[in-house]
Amino acid sequence: MLDKVKRNGNIATLIAGEIGFNNINDLERANTLSKCDLLTEMVKEFDELQGIMGMHYALKQGEKEEVAKAIYEHYLPKTADDELPQTDIGSILALSDKLDTVISFLSIGEKPKGASDPFAVRRAAIGIVRILVEKGIDIDLKKLLKEIEKNAKKSEILAFAKINSNWETPFDENVIPEVLEFIKGRFISYMKDKGYSTDIINAVVSTDDYSLYNLYLKIKTIQQFKKSEDFNDVMTVFKRVGKIIPEKFESSFNQTLLGKDEEKQLYKQYLTTKENFENDIKNKDYKKALESLLKLKPYIDEFFDNVMVMVKDENIKNNRLSLLKMINDTFKKIADFTKITT
């Protein structure tokens, strides 16, 4: 249990750094005391009181109220519809505790099968999803997991999973994709349960964004945007651009190879749109980001009406395809629109 507390503390410190939380002393204190009540006779007799008794014992011993409350909150949510942690420290510790659980058991191949979840790994992942989404916590999970793995290598605690003295497995970077996929699976189920369209969910989660909160905002925005008249224009533009680009196409863009006015105008508008789009993305204003992309439509229409892409000159052809790919890649920062049904 001491090993887990130490691992939780390491993860909590990394999370705090990611979200700019500075009260590290109280965070560390709450983590240190988080599992102490498991040794008491009260919790041994009534295990549903874990965390609750820890909070009361901490208050009795004169600990700060936020520290004591975090001891209780770090177990939350206990079920899919349970309350969430209300304090920042409680939220960070709840995330670190649940991440450690998912990492540990997936590292030793103990992935839940079917309805069975003997080690509450699925429940932990659902808790991670709910805290990140419903508390509006913007964390790149892929980046965080890489930091956890790097931190684990430096730590004296090598075993991320210790079922018994003969079964120890360190957290390996090869487990990161599996952890991400597992948590993403719980996120997809969560969003479906909230009534969001499967095609929109799949279109958004297929991007390279590993912040569940960002993904949630994008899905929510597209679902609302799909009801507008502008949505069909977005789909038309994306499909028109994406359809012509060969699979796995890679080539560098050279502005000096732009010859026709329509491709020059498209590139000029793309640069303006890209700057506005990236500001919108930074501000998490995904509706405005989609509206920014829409401004490309008349220029793209002019391009396709007046410019032949697949010319014999390979340099010119590849350069025009590269221009379209840059536009296509910009769209994909929100979603892969080919996965959305109209």
Coordinates of C-alpha atoms in Angstrom, one line a residue:
M1 CA 0.0 0.0 0.0
L2 CA 2.9 2.3 0.7
D3 CA 4.2 1.8 -2.8
K4 CA 0.8 2.7 -4.2
V5 CA 0.7 5.9 -2.1
K6 CA 4.1 6.9 -3.4
R7 CA 3.1 6.2 -7.0
N8 CA -0.1 8.1 -6.5
G9 CA 2.0 11.0 -5.2
N10 CA 4.3 11.0 -8.2
I11 CA 1.4 11.0 -10.6
A12 CA -0.4 13.7 -8.6
T13 CA 2.6 16.0 -8.8
L14 CA 2.8 15.6 -12.6
I15 CA -0.9 16.3 -12.9
A16 CA -0.5 19.4 -10.7
G17 CA 2.2 20.6 -13.0
E18 CA 0.1 20.1 -16.1
I19 CA -2.9 22.1 -14.8
G20 CA -0.9 24.8 -12.9
F21 CA -1.8 23.8 -9.4
N22 CA 0.7 25.2 -6.9
N23 CA -0.5 24.1 -3.5
I24 CA 1.9 21.1 -3.5
N25 CA 2.4 20.9 0.3
D26 CA -1.3 20.3 1.0
L27 CA -1.5 17.9 -2.0
E28 CA 1.4 15.8 -0.7
R29 CA 0.0 15.8 2.8
A30 CA -3.4 14.6 1.6
N31 CA -1.8 11.9 -0.5
T32 CA 0.4 10.7 2.4
L33 CA -2.7 10.3 4.6
S34 CA -5.0 9.0 1.9
K35 CA -4.8 5.3 2.7
C36 CA -4.1 5.4 6.5
D37 CA -7.7 4.6 7.4
L38 CA -7.4 1.2 5.7
L39 CA -5.4 0.1 8.7
T40 CA -8.2 0.9 11.2
E41 CA -10.5 -1.6 12.7
M42 CA -13.5 0.5 11.6
V43 CA -12.6 0.3 7.9
K44 CA -11.6 -3.3 8.2
E45 CA -15.1 -4.1 9.5
F46 CA -17.0 -1.7 7.2
D47 CA -14.9 -1.2 4.0
E48 CA -17.5 1.2 2.6
L49 CA -16.3 3.7 5.1
Q50 CA -12.9 4.0 3.5
G51 CA -12.1 7.7 2.9
I52 CA -15.0 8.8 5.1
M53 CA -13.2 7.6 8.2
G54 CA -10.0 9.0 6.9
M55 CA -11.5 12.4 6.6
H56 CA -12.9 12.4 10.1
Y57 CA -9.7 11.1 11.6
A58 CA -7.7 13.8 9.8
L59 CA -10.0 16.5 11.1
K60 CA -9.8 15.1 14.6
Q61 CA -6.0 15.3 14.4
G62 CA -6.1 18.9 13.3
E63 CA -5.4 18.6 9.6
K64 CA -6.6 21.3 7.2
E65 CA -10.2 20.9 6.1
E66 CA -9.2 20.8 2.4
V67 CA -6.6 18.0 3.2
A68 CA -9.1 16.0 5.1
K69 CA -11.8 16.4 2.5
A70 CA -9.4 15.3 -0.2
I71 CA -8.8 12.0 1.7
Y72 CA -12.6 11.3 1.2
E73 CA -12.8 12.7 -2.3
H74 CA -9.9 10.8 -3.8
Y75 CA -12.1 7.7 -4.0
L76 CA -14.8 9.5 -6.0
P77 CA -16.7 8.8 -8.1
K78 CA -17.3 5.3 -6.7
T79 CA -20.0 4.5 -9.3
A80 CA -20.9 5.8 -12.8
D81 CA -23.4 8.3 -11.4
D82 CA -21.7 9.1 -8.1
E83 CA -20.7 12.6 -6.9
L84 CA -17.4 14.0 -8.1
P85 CA -14.6 15.5 -6.0
Q86 CA -15.3 19.2 -5.3
T87 CA -11.8 20.3 -4.2
D88 CA -8.8 20.7 -6.5
I89 CA -6.7 18.5 -4.3
G90 CA -9.4 15.8 -4.2
S91 CA -9.8 15.9 -8.0
I92 CA -6.0 15.6 -8.6
L93 CA -5.7 12.7 -6.1
A94 CA -8.7 10.9 -7.5
L95 CA -7.2 11.1 -11.0
S96 CA -3.8 9.9 -9.8
D97 CA -5.2 7.0 -7.8
K98 CA -7.4 5.9 -10.7
L99 CA -4.7 6.3 -13.3
D100 CA -2.3 4.2 -11.2
T101 CA -5.0 1.5 -11.0
V102 CA -5.5 1.4 -14.7
I103 CA -1.8 1.5 -15.5
S104 CA -1.0 -1.2 -12.9
F105 CA -3.5 -3.8 -14.0
L106 CA -3.1 -3.3 -17.7
S107 CA 0.7 -3.6 -17.2
I108 CA 0.1 -7.2 -16.0
G109 CA -2.5 -8.1 -18.6
E110 CA -5.5 -7.8 -16.2
K111 CA -7.8 -6.0 -18.6
P112 CA -11.5 -6.4 -17.7
K113 CA -13.3 -9.0 -19.9
G114 CA -17.0 -8.8 -20.6
A115 CA -19.0 -7.7 -17.6
S116 CA -16.3 -8.8 -15.2
D117 CA -14.3 -6.1 -13.4
P118 CA -12.8 -7.8 -10.3
F119 CA -10.1 -5.1 -9.7
A120 CA -12.4 -2.1 -10.6
V121 CA -10.2 -1.2 -13.5
R122 CA -13.2 -0.2 -15.7
R123 CA -14.7 1.7 -12.9
A124 CA -11.4 3.6 -12.4
A125 CA -11.3 4.5 -16.1
I126 CA -14.9 5.7 -16.0
G127 CA -14.0 7.9 -13.0
I128 CA -11.1 9.4 -15.0
V129 CA -13.4 10.2 -17.9
R130 CA -16.0 11.8 -15.7
I131 CA -13.6 13.9 -13.7
L132 CA -11.7 15.2 -16.7
V133 CA -14.9 16.0 -18.7
E134 CA -17.3 17.2 -16.0
K135 CA -14.7 19.2 -14.1
G136 CA -13.4 20.7 -17.3
I137 CA -9.8 19.6 -16.8
D138 CA -7.6 19.9 -19.9
I139 CA -4.8 17.3 -19.8
D140 CA -3.1 15.6 -22.7
L141 CA -3.3 12.0 -21.5
K142 CA -0.6 10.8 -23.9
K143 CA 1.9 13.4 -22.7
L144 CA 1.0 12.7 -19.1
L145 CA 1.4 8.9 -19.5
K146 CA 4.8 9.4 -21.1
E147 CA 5.8 11.6 -18.1
I148 CA 4.5 9.0 -15.7
E149 CA 6.6 6.3 -17.5
K150 CA 9.7 8.4 -17.5
N151 CA 9.2 9.3 -13.8
A152 CA 8.7 5.6 -12.9
K153 CA 12.1 4.7 -14.4
K154 CA 13.8 7.2 -12.1
S155 CA 11.8 6.1 -9.1
E156 CA 12.9 3.6 -6.5
I157 CA 9.5 2.1 -6.8
L158 CA 9.9 -0.1 -9.9
A159 CA 6.8 -2.2 -9.6
F160 CA 3.6 -0.6 -10.8
A161 CA 1.7 -3.8 -10.2
K162 CA 2.4 -5.9 -7.1
I163 CA -0.2 -8.7 -6.6
N164 CA 2.2 -10.7 -4.5
S165 CA 6.0 -10.8 -3.9
N166 CA 6.6 -12.9 -7.0
W167 CA 4.6 -10.8 -9.4
E168 CA 6.0 -7.4 -10.2
T169 CA 5.8 -5.5 -13.4
P170 CA 7.2 -2.1 -14.1
F171 CA 5.2 0.4 -16.2
D172 CA 6.6 0.1 -19.7
E173 CA 6.1 2.6 -22.6
N174 CA 4.6 -0.2 -24.7
V175 CA 1.6 -0.2 -22.4
I176 CA 0.8 3.5 -23.1
P177 CA -1.2 2.8 -26.3
E178 CA -3.2 0.2 -24.5
V179 CA -4.0 2.5 -21.5
L180 CA -5.0 5.3 -23.9
E181 CA -7.2 2.9 -25.9
F182 CA -8.9 1.6 -22.8
I183 CA -9.7 5.0 -21.4
K184 CA -10.8 6.2 -24.8
G185 CA -13.2 3.2 -25.0
R186 CA -14.8 4.3 -21.7
F187 CA -15.0 7.9 -23.0
I188 CA -16.8 6.7 -26.2
S189 CA -19.3 4.8 -24.1
Y190 CA -19.8 7.8 -21.8
M191 CA -20.5 10.1 -24.7
K192 CA -23.0 7.6 -26.3
D193 CA -24.8 7.4 -22.9
K194 CA -25.0 11.2 -23.0
G195 CA -26.9 11.0 -26.3
Y196 CA -24.1 12.1 -28.7
S197 CA -24.1 10.6 -32.2
T198 CA -21.7 7.6 -32.7
D199 CA -20.4 8.9 -36.1
I200 CA -19.5 12.3 -34.6
I201 CA -17.8 10.7 -31.6
N202 CA -15.8 8.4 -33.9
A203 CA -14.9 11.3 -36.1
V204 CA -13.5 13.3 -33.2
V205 CA -11.7 10.6 -31.2
S206 CA -9.8 9.5 -34.4
T207 CA -7.8 12.8 -34.3
D208 CA -4.5 13.3 -32.5
D209 CA -6.1 15.1 -29.6
Y210 CA -5.6 13.3 -26.2
S211 CA -7.4 15.7 -24.0
L212 CA -10.8 14.2 -23.2
Y213 CA -12.2 17.6 -22.2
N214 CA -11.2 18.9 -25.7
L215 CA -12.8 15.9 -27.4
Y216 CA -16.0 16.5 -25.4
L217 CA -16.2 20.1 -26.4
K218 CA -15.5 19.2 -30.1
I219 CA -18.2 16.5 -30.1
K220 CA -20.7 18.8 -28.4
T221 CA -20.0 21.6 -30.9
I222 CA -20.2 19.5 -34.0
Q223 CA -23.5 17.9 -32.8
Q224 CA -25.0 21.3 -32.4
F225 CA -23.4 22.6 -35.6
K226 CA -24.7 19.7 -37.6
K227 CA -28.2 21.2 -37.2
S228 CA -27.2 24.4 -39.0
E229 CA -27.3 25.1 -42.7
D230 CA -23.6 25.7 -42.7
F231 CA -22.8 22.2 -41.8
N232 CA -23.4 20.8 -45.3
D233 CA -21.0 23.4 -46.6
V234 CA -18.3 22.3 -44.2
M235 CA -18.9 18.6 -45.3
T236 CA -18.8 19.6 -49.0
V237 CA -15.5 21.5 -48.6
F238 CA -13.8 18.8 -46.5
K239 CA -14.9 15.9 -48.8
R240 CA -14.0 17.8 -52.0
V241 CA -10.5 18.5 -50.6
G242 CA -9.9 15.1 -49.0
K243 CA -11.2 13.0 -51.9
I244 CA -8.4 14.0 -54.3
I245 CA -5.5 13.4 -51.9
P246 CA -3.9 10.0 -52.3
E247 CA -3.6 7.8 -49.2
K248 CA -0.4 8.3 -47.3
F249 CA 0.6 11.2 -49.6
E250 CA 3.6 13.1 -48.4
S251 CA 5.3 16.0 -50.2
S252 CA 6.7 19.4 -49.2
F253 CA 4.9 22.6 -50.3
N254 CA 6.8 25.2 -52.3
Q255 CA 5.1 28.6 -52.6
T256 CA 7.2 29.6 -55.6
L257 CA 5.5 26.8 -57.6
L258 CA 2.1 28.4 -57.4
G259 CA 1.2 29.6 -60.9
K260 CA -2.5 30.2 -61.3
D261 CA -4.3 33.1 -59.6
E262 CA -6.8 30.7 -58.0
E263 CA -4.2 28.6 -56.2
K264 CA -2.3 31.8 -55.1
Q265 CA -5.6 33.2 -53.7
L266 CA -6.4 29.9 -52.0
Y267 CA -3.0 29.8 -50.3
K268 CA -3.3 33.4 -49.2
Q269 CA -6.7 32.8 -47.7
Y270 CA -5.5 29.5 -46.1
L271 CA -2.7 31.4 -44.2
T272 CA -5.3 33.9 -42.9
T273 CA -7.8 31.2 -42.0
K274 CA -5.1 29.0 -40.3
E275 CA -4.1 31.9 -38.1
N276 CA -7.7 32.6 -37.0
F277 CA -8.4 28.9 -36.7
E278 CA -5.5 28.2 -34.4
N279 CA -6.5 31.1 -32.2
D280 CA -10.0 29.7 -32.0
I281 CA -8.6 26.2 -31.2
K282 CA -6.4 27.7 -28.5
N283 CA -9.4 29.5 -27.0
K284 CA -11.5 26.2 -27.3
D285 CA -14.0 28.1 -29.4
Y286 CA -14.7 25.2 -31.8
K287 CA -17.8 26.8 -33.3
K288 CA -15.8 29.8 -34.3
A289 CA -13.1 27.5 -35.6
L290 CA -15.6 25.7 -37.9
E291 CA -16.9 29.1 -39.1
S292 CA -13.3 30.1 -39.8
L293 CA -12.8 27.0 -42.0
L294 CA -16.0 27.9 -43.9
K295 CA -14.4 31.0 -45.2
L296 CA -12.2 28.8 -47.4
K297 CA -15.2 27.4 -49.3
P298 CA -15.4 30.0 -52.1
Y299 CA -11.7 29.9 -52.7
I300 CA -11.7 26.1 -52.8
D301 CA -14.6 26.2 -55.2
E302 CA -12.7 28.6 -57.4
F303 CA -9.6 26.4 -57.2
F304 CA -11.3 23.3 -58.3
D305 CA -13.3 25.0 -61.0
N306 CA -10.2 26.6 -62.6
V307 CA -7.1 24.6 -61.6
M308 CA -6.2 21.1 -62.8
V309 CA -4.5 19.3 -60.0
M310 CA -3.4 16.1 -61.7
V311 CA -1.2 17.6 -64.3
K312 CA 1.7 15.8 -66.0
D313 CA 4.4 17.9 -64.3
E314 CA 5.0 16.0 -61.1
N315 CA 6.4 19.0 -59.1
I316 CA 3.3 21.1 -59.9
K317 CA 0.9 18.2 -59.2
N318 CA 2.5 17.3 -55.9
N319 CA 2.7 21.0 -54.9
R320 CA -1.1 21.4 -55.5
L321 CA -1.8 18.2 -53.6
S322 CA 0.4 19.5 -50.8
L323 CA -1.6 22.7 -50.6
L324 CA -4.8 20.7 -50.4
K325 CA -3.3 18.4 -47.8
M326 CA -2.4 21.3 -45.6
I327 CA -6.0 22.4 -45.7
N328 CA -7.2 18.9 -45.1
D329 CA -4.9 18.5 -42.1
T330 CA -6.3 21.7 -40.6
F331 CA -9.8 20.3 -40.8
K332 CA -8.6 17.2 -39.1
K333 CA -7.5 19.1 -36.0
I334 CA -11.3 19.2 -35.2
A335 CA -12.5 15.9 -36.6
D336 CA -12.2 13.4 -39.5
F337 CA -15.3 14.6 -41.3
T338 CA -15.3 11.6 -43.6
K339 CA -16.6 9.6 -40.7
I340 CA -19.7 11.8 -40.2
T341 CA -22.9 10.9 -42.0
T342 CA -25.0 13.6 -43.5

